[in-house]
Coordinates of C-alpha atoms in Angstrom, one line a residue:
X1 CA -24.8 15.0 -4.3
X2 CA -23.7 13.2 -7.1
X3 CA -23.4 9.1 -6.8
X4 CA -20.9 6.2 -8.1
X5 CA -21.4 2.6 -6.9
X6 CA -19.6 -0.4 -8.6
X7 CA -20.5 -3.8 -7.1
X8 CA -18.6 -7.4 -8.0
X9 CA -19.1 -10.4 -6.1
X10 CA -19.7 -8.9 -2.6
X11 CA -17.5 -6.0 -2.6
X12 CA -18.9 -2.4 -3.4
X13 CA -17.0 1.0 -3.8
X14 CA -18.9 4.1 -3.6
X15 CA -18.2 7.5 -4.9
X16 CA -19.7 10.7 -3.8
X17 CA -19.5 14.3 -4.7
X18 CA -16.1 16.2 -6.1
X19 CA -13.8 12.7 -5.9
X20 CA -16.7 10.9 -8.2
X21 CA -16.3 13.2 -10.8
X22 CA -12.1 13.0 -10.6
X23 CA -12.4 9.5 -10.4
X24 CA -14.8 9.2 -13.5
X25 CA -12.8 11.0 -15.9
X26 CA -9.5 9.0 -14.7
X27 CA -12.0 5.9 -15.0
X28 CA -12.1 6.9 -18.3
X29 CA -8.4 7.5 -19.5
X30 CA -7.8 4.1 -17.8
X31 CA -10.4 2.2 -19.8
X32 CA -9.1 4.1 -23.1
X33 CA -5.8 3.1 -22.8
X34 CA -7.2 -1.1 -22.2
X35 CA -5.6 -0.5 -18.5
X36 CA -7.8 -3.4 -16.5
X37 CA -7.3 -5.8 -19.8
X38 CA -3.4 -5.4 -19.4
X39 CA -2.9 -5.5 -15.7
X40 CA -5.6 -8.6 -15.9
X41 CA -2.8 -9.8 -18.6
X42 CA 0.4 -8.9 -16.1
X43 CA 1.8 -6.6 -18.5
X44 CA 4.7 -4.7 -17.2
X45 CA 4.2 -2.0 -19.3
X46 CA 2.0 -0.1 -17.8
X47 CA 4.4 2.2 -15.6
X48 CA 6.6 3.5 -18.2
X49 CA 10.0 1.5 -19.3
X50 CA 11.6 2.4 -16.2
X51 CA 9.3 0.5 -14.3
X52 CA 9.6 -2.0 -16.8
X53 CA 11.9 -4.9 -15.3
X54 CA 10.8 -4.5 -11.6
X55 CA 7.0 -5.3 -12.8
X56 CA 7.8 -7.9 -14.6
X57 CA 8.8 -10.2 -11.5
X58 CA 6.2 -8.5 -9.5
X59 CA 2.9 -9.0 -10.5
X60 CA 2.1 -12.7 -9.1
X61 CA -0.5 -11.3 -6.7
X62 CA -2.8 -11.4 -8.9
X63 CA -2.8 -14.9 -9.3
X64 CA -2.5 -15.4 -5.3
X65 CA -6.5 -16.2 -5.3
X66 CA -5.9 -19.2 -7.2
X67 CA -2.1 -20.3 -7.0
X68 CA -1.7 -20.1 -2.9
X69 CA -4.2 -23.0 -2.8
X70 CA -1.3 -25.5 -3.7
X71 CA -0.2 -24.3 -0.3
X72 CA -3.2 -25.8 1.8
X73 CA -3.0 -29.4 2.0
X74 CA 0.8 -29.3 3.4
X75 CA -0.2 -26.3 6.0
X76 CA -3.2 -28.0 6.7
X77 CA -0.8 -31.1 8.0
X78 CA 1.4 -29.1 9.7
X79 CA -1.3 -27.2 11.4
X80 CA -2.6 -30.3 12.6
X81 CA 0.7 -31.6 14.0
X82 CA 1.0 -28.7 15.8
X83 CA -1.9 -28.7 17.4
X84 CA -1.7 -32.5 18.3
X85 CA 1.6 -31.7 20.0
X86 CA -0.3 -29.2 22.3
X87 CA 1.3 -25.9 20.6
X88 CA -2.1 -23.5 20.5
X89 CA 0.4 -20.1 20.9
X90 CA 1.3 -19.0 17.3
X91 CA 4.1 -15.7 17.6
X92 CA 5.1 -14.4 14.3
X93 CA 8.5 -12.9 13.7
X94 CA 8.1 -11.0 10.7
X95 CA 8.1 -7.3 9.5
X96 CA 5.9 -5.0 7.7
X97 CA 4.5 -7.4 4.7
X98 CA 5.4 -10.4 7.0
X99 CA 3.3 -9.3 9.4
X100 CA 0.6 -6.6 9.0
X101 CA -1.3 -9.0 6.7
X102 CA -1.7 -11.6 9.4
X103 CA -2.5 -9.5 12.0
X104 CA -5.4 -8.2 10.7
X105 CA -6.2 -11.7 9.5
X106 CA -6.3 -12.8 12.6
X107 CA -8.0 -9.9 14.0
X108 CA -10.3 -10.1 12.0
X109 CA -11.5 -13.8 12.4
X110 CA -11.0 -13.6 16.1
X111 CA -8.2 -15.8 16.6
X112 CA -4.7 -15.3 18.7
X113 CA -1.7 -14.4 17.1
X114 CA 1.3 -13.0 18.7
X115 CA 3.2 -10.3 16.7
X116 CA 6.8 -9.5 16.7
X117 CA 7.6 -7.1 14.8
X118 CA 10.0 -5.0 16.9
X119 CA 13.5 -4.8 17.9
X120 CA 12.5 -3.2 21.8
X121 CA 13.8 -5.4 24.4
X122 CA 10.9 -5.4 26.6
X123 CA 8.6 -6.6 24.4
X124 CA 11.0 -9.4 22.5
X125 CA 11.4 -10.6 26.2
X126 CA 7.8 -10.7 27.2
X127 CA 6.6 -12.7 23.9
X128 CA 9.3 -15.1 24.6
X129 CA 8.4 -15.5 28.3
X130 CA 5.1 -16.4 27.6
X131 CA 3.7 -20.1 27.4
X132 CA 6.6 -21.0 25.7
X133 CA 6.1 -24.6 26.7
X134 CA 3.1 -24.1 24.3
X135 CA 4.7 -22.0 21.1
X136 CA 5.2 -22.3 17.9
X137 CA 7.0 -19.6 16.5
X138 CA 6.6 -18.6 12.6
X139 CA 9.9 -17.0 11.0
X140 CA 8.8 -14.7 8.3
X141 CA 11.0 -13.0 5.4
X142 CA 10.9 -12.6 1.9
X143 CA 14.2 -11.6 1.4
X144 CA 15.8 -14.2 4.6
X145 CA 18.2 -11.4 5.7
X146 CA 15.4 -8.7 7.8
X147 CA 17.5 -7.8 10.7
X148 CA 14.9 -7.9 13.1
X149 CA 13.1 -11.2 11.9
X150 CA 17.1 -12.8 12.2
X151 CA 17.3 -11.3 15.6
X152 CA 14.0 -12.8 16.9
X153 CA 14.6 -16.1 15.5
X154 CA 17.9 -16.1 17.4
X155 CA 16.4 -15.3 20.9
X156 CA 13.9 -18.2 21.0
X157 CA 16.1 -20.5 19.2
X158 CA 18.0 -20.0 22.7
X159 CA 15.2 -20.1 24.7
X160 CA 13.8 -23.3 23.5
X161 CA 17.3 -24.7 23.2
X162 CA 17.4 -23.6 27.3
X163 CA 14.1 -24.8 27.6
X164 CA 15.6 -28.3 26.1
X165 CA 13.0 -28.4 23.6
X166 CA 14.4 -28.7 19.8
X167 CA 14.0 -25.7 18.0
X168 CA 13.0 -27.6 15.0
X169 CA 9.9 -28.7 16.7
X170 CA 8.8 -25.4 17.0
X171 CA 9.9 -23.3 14.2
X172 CA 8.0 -23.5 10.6
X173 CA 9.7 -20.8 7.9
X174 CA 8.1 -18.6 5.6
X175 CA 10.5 -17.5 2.8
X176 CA 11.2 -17.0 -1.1
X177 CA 12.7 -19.8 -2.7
X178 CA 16.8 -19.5 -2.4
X179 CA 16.8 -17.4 -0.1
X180 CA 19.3 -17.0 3.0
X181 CA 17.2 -18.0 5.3
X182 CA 16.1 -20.8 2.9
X183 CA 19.0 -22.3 3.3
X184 CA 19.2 -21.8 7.1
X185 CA 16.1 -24.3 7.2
X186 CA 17.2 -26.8 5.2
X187 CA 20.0 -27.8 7.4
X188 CA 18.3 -27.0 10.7
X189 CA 14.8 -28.9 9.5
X190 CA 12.7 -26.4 10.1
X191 CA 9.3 -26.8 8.1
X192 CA 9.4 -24.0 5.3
X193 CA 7.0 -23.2 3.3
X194 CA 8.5 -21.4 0.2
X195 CA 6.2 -18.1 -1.2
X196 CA 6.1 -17.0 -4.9
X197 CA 9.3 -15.0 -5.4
X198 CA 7.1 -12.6 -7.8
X199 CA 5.4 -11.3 -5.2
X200 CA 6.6 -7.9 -3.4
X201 CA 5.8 -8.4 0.3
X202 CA 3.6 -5.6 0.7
X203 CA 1.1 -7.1 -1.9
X204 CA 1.8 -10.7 -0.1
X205 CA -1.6 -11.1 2.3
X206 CA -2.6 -13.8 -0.2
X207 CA 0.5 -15.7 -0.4
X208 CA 2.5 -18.0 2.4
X209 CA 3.4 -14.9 4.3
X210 CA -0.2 -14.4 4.9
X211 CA -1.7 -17.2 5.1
X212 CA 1.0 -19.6 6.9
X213 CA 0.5 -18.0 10.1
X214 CA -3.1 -17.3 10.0
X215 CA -3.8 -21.3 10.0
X216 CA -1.7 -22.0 12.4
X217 CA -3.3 -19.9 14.2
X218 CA -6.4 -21.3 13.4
X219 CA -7.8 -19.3 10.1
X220 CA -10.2 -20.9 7.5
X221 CA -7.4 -19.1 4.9
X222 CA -9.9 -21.2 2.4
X223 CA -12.6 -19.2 2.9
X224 CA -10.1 -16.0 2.3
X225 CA -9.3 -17.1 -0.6
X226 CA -12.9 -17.3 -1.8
X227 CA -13.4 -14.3 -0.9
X228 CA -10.7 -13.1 -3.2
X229 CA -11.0 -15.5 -6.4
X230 CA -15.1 -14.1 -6.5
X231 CA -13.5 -10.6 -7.2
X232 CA -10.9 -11.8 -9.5
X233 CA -12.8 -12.6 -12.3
X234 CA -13.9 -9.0 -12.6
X235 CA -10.3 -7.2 -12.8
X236 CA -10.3 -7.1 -16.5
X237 CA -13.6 -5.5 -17.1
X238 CA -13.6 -1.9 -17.8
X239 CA -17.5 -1.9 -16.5
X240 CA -18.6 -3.7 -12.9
X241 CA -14.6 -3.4 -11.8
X242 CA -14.7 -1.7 -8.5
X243 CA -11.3 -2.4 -7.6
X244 CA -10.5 -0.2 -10.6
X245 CA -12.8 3.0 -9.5
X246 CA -11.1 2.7 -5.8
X247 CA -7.7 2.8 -7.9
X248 CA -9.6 5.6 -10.0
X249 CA -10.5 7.2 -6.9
X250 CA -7.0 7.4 -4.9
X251 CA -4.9 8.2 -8.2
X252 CA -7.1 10.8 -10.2
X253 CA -8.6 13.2 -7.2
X254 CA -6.0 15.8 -8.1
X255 CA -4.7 17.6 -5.3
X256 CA -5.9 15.7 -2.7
X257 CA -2.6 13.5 -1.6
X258 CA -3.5 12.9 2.0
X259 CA -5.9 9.6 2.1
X260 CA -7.6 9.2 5.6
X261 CA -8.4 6.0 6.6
X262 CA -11.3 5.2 9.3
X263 CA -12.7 1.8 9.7
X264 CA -13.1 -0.6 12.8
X265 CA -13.7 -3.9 10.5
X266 CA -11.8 -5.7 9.3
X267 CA -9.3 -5.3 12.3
X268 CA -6.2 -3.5 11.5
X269 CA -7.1 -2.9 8.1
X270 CA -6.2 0.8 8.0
X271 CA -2.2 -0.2 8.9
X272 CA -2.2 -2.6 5.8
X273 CA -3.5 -0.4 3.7
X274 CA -1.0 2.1 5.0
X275 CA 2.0 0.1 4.1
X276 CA 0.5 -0.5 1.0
X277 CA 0.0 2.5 -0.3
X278 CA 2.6 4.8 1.5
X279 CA 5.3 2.4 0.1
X280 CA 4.1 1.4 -3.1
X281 CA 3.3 5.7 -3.8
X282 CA 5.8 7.5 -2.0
X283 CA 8.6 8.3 -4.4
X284 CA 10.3 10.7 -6.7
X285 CA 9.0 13.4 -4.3
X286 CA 5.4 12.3 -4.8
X287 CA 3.0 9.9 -3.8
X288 CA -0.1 9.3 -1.4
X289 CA 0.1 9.6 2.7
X290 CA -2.0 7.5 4.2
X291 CA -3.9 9.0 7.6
X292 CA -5.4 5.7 9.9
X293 CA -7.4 7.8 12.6
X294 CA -9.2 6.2 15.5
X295 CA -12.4 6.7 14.1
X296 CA -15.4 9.2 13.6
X297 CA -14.7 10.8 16.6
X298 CA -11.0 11.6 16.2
X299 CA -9.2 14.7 16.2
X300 CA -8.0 14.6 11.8
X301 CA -10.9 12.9 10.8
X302 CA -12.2 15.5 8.6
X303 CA -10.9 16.1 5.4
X304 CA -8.9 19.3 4.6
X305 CA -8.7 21.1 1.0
X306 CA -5.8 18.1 0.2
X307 CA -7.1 15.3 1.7
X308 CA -10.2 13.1 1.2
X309 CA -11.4 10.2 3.4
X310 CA -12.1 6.7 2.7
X311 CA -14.1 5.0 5.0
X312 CA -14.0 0.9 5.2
X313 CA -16.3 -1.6 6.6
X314 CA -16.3 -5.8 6.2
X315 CA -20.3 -6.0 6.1
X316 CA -22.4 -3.3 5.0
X317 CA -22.4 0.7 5.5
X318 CA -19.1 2.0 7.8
X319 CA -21.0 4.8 8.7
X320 CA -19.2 7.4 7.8
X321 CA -20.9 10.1 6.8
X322 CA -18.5 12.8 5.6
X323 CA -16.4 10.1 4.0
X324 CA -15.7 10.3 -0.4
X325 CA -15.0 6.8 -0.6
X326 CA -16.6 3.8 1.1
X327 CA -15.3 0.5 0.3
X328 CA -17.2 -2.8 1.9
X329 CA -16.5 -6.1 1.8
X330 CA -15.2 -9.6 2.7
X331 CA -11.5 -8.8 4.2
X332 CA -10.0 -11.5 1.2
X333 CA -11.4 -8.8 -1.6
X334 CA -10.8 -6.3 -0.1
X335 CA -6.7 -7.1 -0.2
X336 CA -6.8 -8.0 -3.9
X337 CA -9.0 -4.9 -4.2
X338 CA -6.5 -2.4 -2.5
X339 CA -3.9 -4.0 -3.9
X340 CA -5.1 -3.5 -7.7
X341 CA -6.2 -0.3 -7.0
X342 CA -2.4 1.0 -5.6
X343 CA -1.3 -0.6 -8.8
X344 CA -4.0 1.7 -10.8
X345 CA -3.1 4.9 -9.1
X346 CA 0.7 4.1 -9.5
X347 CA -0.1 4.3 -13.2
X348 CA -1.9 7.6 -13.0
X349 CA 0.8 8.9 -10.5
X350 CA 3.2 8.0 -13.0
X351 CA 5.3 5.9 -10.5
X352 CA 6.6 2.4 -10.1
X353 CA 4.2 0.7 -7.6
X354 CA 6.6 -2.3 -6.9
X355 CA 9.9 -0.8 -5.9
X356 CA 11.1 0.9 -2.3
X357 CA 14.5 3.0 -3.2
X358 CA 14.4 5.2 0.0
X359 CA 14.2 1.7 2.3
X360 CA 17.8 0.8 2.4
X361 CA 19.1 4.4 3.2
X362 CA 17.8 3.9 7.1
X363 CA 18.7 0.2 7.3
X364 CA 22.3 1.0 5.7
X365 CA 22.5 3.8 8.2
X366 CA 21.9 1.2 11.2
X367 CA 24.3 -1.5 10.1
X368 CA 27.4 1.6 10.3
X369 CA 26.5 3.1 13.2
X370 CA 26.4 -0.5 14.8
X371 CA 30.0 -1.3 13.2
X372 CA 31.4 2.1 13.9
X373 CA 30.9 2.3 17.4
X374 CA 31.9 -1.1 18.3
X375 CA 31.8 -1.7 22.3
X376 CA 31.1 2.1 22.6
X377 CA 27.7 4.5 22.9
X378 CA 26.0 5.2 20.0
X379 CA 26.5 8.5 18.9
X380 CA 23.2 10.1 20.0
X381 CA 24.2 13.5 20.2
X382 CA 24.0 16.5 23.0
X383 CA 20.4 17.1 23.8
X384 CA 19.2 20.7 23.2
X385 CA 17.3 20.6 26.7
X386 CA 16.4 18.3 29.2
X387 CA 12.9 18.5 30.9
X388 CA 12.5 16.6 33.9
X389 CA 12.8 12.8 32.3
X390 CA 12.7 14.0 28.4
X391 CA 15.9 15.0 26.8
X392 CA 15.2 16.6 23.5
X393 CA 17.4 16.3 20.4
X394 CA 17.1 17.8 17.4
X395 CA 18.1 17.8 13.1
X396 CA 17.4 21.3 12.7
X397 CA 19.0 23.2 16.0
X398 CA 18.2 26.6 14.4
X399 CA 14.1 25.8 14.7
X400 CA 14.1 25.1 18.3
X401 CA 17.0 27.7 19.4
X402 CA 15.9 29.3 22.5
X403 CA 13.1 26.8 23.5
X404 CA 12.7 26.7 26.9
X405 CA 10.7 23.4 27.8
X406 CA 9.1 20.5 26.0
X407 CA 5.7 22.5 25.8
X408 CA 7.6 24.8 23.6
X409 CA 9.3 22.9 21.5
X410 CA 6.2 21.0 20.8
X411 CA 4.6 24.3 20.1
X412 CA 7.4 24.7 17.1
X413 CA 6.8 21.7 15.8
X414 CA 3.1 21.7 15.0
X415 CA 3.6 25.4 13.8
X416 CA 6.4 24.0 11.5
X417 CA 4.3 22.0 9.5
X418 CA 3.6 23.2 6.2
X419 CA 0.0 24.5 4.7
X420 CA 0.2 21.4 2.6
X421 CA 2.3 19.0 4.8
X422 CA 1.8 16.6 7.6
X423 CA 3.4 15.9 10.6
X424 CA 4.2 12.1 11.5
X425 CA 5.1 10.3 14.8
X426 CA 7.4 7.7 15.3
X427 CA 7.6 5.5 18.5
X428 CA 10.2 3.6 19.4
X429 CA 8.9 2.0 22.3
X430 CA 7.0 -1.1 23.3
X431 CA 3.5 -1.2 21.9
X432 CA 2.3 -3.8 24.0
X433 CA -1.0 -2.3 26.4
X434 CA 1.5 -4.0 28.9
X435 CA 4.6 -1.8 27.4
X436 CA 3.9 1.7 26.2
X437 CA 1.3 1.0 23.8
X438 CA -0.2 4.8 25.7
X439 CA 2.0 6.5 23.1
X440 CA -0.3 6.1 20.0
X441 CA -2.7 8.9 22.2
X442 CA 0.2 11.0 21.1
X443 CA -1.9 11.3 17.2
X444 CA -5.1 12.6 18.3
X445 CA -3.5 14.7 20.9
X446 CA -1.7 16.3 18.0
X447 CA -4.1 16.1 15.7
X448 CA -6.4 18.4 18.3
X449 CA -3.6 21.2 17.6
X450 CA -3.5 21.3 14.3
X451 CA -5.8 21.3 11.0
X452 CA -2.7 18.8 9.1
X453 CA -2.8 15.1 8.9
X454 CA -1.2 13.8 11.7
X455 CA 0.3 10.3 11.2
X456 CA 1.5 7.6 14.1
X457 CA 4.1 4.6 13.3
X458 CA 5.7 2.1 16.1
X459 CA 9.4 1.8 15.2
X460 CA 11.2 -0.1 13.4
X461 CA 8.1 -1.3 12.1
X462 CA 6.9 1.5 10.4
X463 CA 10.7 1.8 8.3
X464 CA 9.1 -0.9 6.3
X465 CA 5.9 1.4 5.9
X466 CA 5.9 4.5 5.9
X467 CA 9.7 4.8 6.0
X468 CA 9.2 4.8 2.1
X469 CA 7.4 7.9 1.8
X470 CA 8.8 10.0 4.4
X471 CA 11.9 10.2 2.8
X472 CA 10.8 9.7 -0.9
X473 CA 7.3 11.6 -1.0
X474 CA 7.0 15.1 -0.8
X475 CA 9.4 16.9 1.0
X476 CA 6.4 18.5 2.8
X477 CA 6.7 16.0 6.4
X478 CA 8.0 17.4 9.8
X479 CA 9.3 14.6 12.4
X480 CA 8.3 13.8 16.0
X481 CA 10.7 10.5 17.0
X482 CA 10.1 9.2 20.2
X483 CA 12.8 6.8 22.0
X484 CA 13.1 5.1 25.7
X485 CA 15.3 4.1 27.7
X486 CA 16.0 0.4 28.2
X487 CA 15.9 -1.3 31.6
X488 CA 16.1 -4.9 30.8
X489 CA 17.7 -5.5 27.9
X490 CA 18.1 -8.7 26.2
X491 CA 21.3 -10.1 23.9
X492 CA 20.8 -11.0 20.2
X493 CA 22.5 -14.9 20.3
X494 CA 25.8 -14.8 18.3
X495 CA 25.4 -11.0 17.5
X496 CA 27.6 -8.0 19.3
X497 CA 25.1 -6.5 20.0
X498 CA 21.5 -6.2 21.9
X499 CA 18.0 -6.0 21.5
X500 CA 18.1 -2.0 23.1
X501 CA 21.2 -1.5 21.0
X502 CA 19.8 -2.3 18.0
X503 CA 16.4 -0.4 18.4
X504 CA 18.2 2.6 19.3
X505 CA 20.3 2.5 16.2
X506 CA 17.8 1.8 13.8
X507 CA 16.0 5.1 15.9
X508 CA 19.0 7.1 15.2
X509 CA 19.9 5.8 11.8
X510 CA 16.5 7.2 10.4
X511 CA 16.7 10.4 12.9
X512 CA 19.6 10.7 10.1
X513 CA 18.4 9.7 7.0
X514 CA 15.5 12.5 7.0
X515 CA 18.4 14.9 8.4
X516 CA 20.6 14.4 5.9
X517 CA 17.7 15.0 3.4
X518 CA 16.8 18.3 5.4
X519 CA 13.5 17.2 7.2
X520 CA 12.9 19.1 10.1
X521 CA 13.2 16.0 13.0
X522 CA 12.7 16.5 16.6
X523 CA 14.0 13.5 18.9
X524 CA 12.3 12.9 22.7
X525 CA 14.6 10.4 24.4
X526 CA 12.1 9.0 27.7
X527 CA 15.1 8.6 30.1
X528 CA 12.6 6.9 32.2
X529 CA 9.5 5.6 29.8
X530 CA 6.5 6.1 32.6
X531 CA 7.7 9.4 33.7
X532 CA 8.7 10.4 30.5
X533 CA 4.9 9.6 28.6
X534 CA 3.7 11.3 31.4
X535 CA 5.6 14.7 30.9
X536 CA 4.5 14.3 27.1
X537 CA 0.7 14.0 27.6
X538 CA 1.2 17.2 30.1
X539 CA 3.1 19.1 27.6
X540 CA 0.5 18.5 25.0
X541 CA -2.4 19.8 27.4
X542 CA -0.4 22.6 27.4
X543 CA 0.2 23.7 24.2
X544 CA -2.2 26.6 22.4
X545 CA -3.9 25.5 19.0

């Protein structure tokens, strides 16, 4: 079997077998056309004129290794004050590029961070019930106006303010310069730290929104930074650049758009790469899906005829023997790696890598449903059947007419997925291993009953995600959405509406975004959570391959 292996500083990308030879000739067609020079350069040329205006205010990552080091002595300070105070609980409020970075930051170096990055009651109310004596809570958003980032910030400014601690002892903000939430700040005094507005936020792990919370939370974000500059100097090589063969590598292996993902270090780094790449590819009816699996041992770990599998590892061999790509290395290189590599294959793909224009359909479709139905119930339809504590809704009535359980209807669904599609969960439920966190079994169990990729996301966070791709990508995707009911809500302070209200309408807002767009979507409402995962996992033993 044939052999590629590119090796700068201490990050190596190997090739093997049919995607070596794809990725050599795209390689190739990058190197004649000066392509590492030029995005080295930050010329936002390189994805057609289009493309044009939107690259040119979004190619600062690549100077993150160097420019987020003005950061550091000020979050050094304030890390230190905190920590004098007594405040060693960090919780992030924050969504997709907001958060995902830092958790696997802080996964990765073994140090706690608390994430919010959900609108479900039960989990918003545990976070802010613990050690809050002890918290300092970091306010993350690029653009200052993310729903659920203004929601969270609103619920423990009231619970400190009942607390009678001053929220501006305990909030520090991470934003763009100007922005809403910017000014919010300024007159409460919270500590902001202001990130380069010419950075999208999925390419953001090296800026503020990465590295703010990470020390606080007790990161060396130096040392990340390190790790990143040593690669940097090798982006505009054509030779010795293997950040370009990875980009080589997921753009040029024609025909093979699903990208499984299987690594256990660093931490979490298969859900960044996700966003990353399912966002940044996932357009005009094209694009990449990302596949994070569980690991060697999981059900959709081996690669089908349209699918190839990268395998990652922080130190040394991942051991992953059937995988076409391996990528090791120090977590900092490895963002600025994947990150210049989704840039790469956007060029090959023929996309623009920086922009999201399916994001706002689901987020527009929240906001009206909210305003519609005023003091009412959401619109949530008639359920086409209800077995025992799951009531099962549907966008496509005609595919599921007849059914007469949940066992059946989840036998339609895997048989609805297309030769070359995928079918993708969505959870709205607490993820918490104290919540619901069970539900992600729901992947492998489906991924045992069918030879497609089979992809798990944790709503709303996986709108800013995946979202992008399921309704811009190939129209190739059936639907599995999974909501709950709520027992203990919680109010959204000087908002009309709550925590369990807004989750379901950001639940039924997508349900009709891919609806509207004709992509067969199956809704399981848990009228009791408990009962209701347990009904699920028995109608899945049930089901025939």
């Amino acid at each position: 079997m044939s052999t590629d292996q590119v090796k700068a500083a201490d990050l190596v990308v190997t090739l093997e077998g049919a995607v070596r030879d794809s990725a050599a000739s795209a390689r190739e067609r990058l190197v004649a056309d000066g392509i590492p020079a030029k995005l080295a350069a930050k010329d936002p040329s390189l994805w057609g004129p289009d493309a044009a205006a939107e690259a040119a205010v979004r190619l600062g990552w690549l100077d993150l290794p160097r420019s987020s080091r003005a950061l550091l002595p000020e979050l050094s300070r304030v890390a230190a004050e905190k920590r004098a105070a007594g405040l060693d609980r960090v919780v992030l409020a924050g969504m997709g590029g907001s958060s995902l970075a830092p958790e696997v930051i802080a996964a990765t170096r073994g140090v706690e961070l608390t994430i919010l990055d959900t609108t479900d009651p039960h989990q918003v109310r545990r976070a802010i019930e613990d050690r809050l004596e002890r918290t300092v809570v970091v306010v993350s958003s690029k653009s200052g106006g993310t729903v659920e980032t203004d929601s969270q910030r609103r619920a423990y400014e009231a619970a400190f303010r009942a607390a009678g601690i001053d929220p501006a002892e305990r909030i520090v903000v991470v934003t763009d310069p100007g922005s809403p939430l910017a000014r919010l700040a300024e007159e409460a005094g919270y500590p902001t730290f202001l990130a380069d507005p010419e950075v999208g936020g999925r390419y953001s792990a090296l800026s503020a929104f990465g590295l703010v919370p990470s020390a606080l939370a007790g990161v060396d974000v130096t040392a990340l930074l390190d790790e990143a500059e040593a690669l940097a100097g090798s982006l505009a090589k054509d030779t010795d650049n293997p950040a370009l063969l990875l980009g080589a590598a997921l753009g040029g292996f024609t025909g093979h758009d699903k990208v499984l993902l299987a690594g256990s270090t660093p931490a979490g780094l298969g859900d960044w790469i996700e966003q990353l790449v399912a966002e940044s590819t996932g357009k005009d009816g094209t694009g990449l899906l990302p596949v994070v699996v569980e690991g060697p041992d999981a059900p959709g770990f081996v690669p089908g005829p349209d699918s190839h599998l990268v395998a990652f590892a922080e130190h040394g061999d991942p051991g992953a023997d059937l995988a076409d790509t391996v990528v090791s290395g120090p977590l900092g290189a490895q963002f600025l790696a994947w990150e210049y590599a989704t840039a790469v294959a956007g060029r090959l793909l023929g996309i623009d890598p920086f922009n999201q224009p399916n994001v706002q359909e689901s987020k527009d479709n929240t906001k009206a449903l909210l305003e519609a139905s005023g003091d009412g119930p959401l619109p949530s339809g008639t359920p086409l059947l209800v077995d025992g504590p799951v009531e099962v809704y549907s966008a496509d009535s005609g595919l599921y007419d007849g059914a007469g359980d949940l066992t059946e209807v989840l036998q339609r669904l895997v048989r609805a997925v297309p030769e070359d599609g995928y079918l993708a969960v969505m959870a709205y439920l607490d993820r918490d291993p104290a919540g619901e966190g069970e539900a992600a079994e729901v992947r492998p169990a489906l991924a045992a009953l069918t030879p497609r990729p089979v992809t798990f996301g944790w709503g709303p966070r996986f709108l800013h995600s995946t979202g992008q791709y399921h309704k811009g990508g190939p129209h190739n995707g059936v639907f599995l959405q999974i909501t709950g009911e709520v027992t203990d809500d919680l109010e959204v302070p000087g908002r009309p509406y709550s925590f369990g209200r807004l989750q379901l309408a950001q639940a039924l807002g997508d349900f009709g975004a891919l609806g509207d767009r004709g992509r067969p979507a199956v809704r399981l409402h848990l009228r009791d959570r408990a009962a209701g995962l347990a009904r699920l996992r028995e109608a899945l033993d049930s089901v025939r391959p």
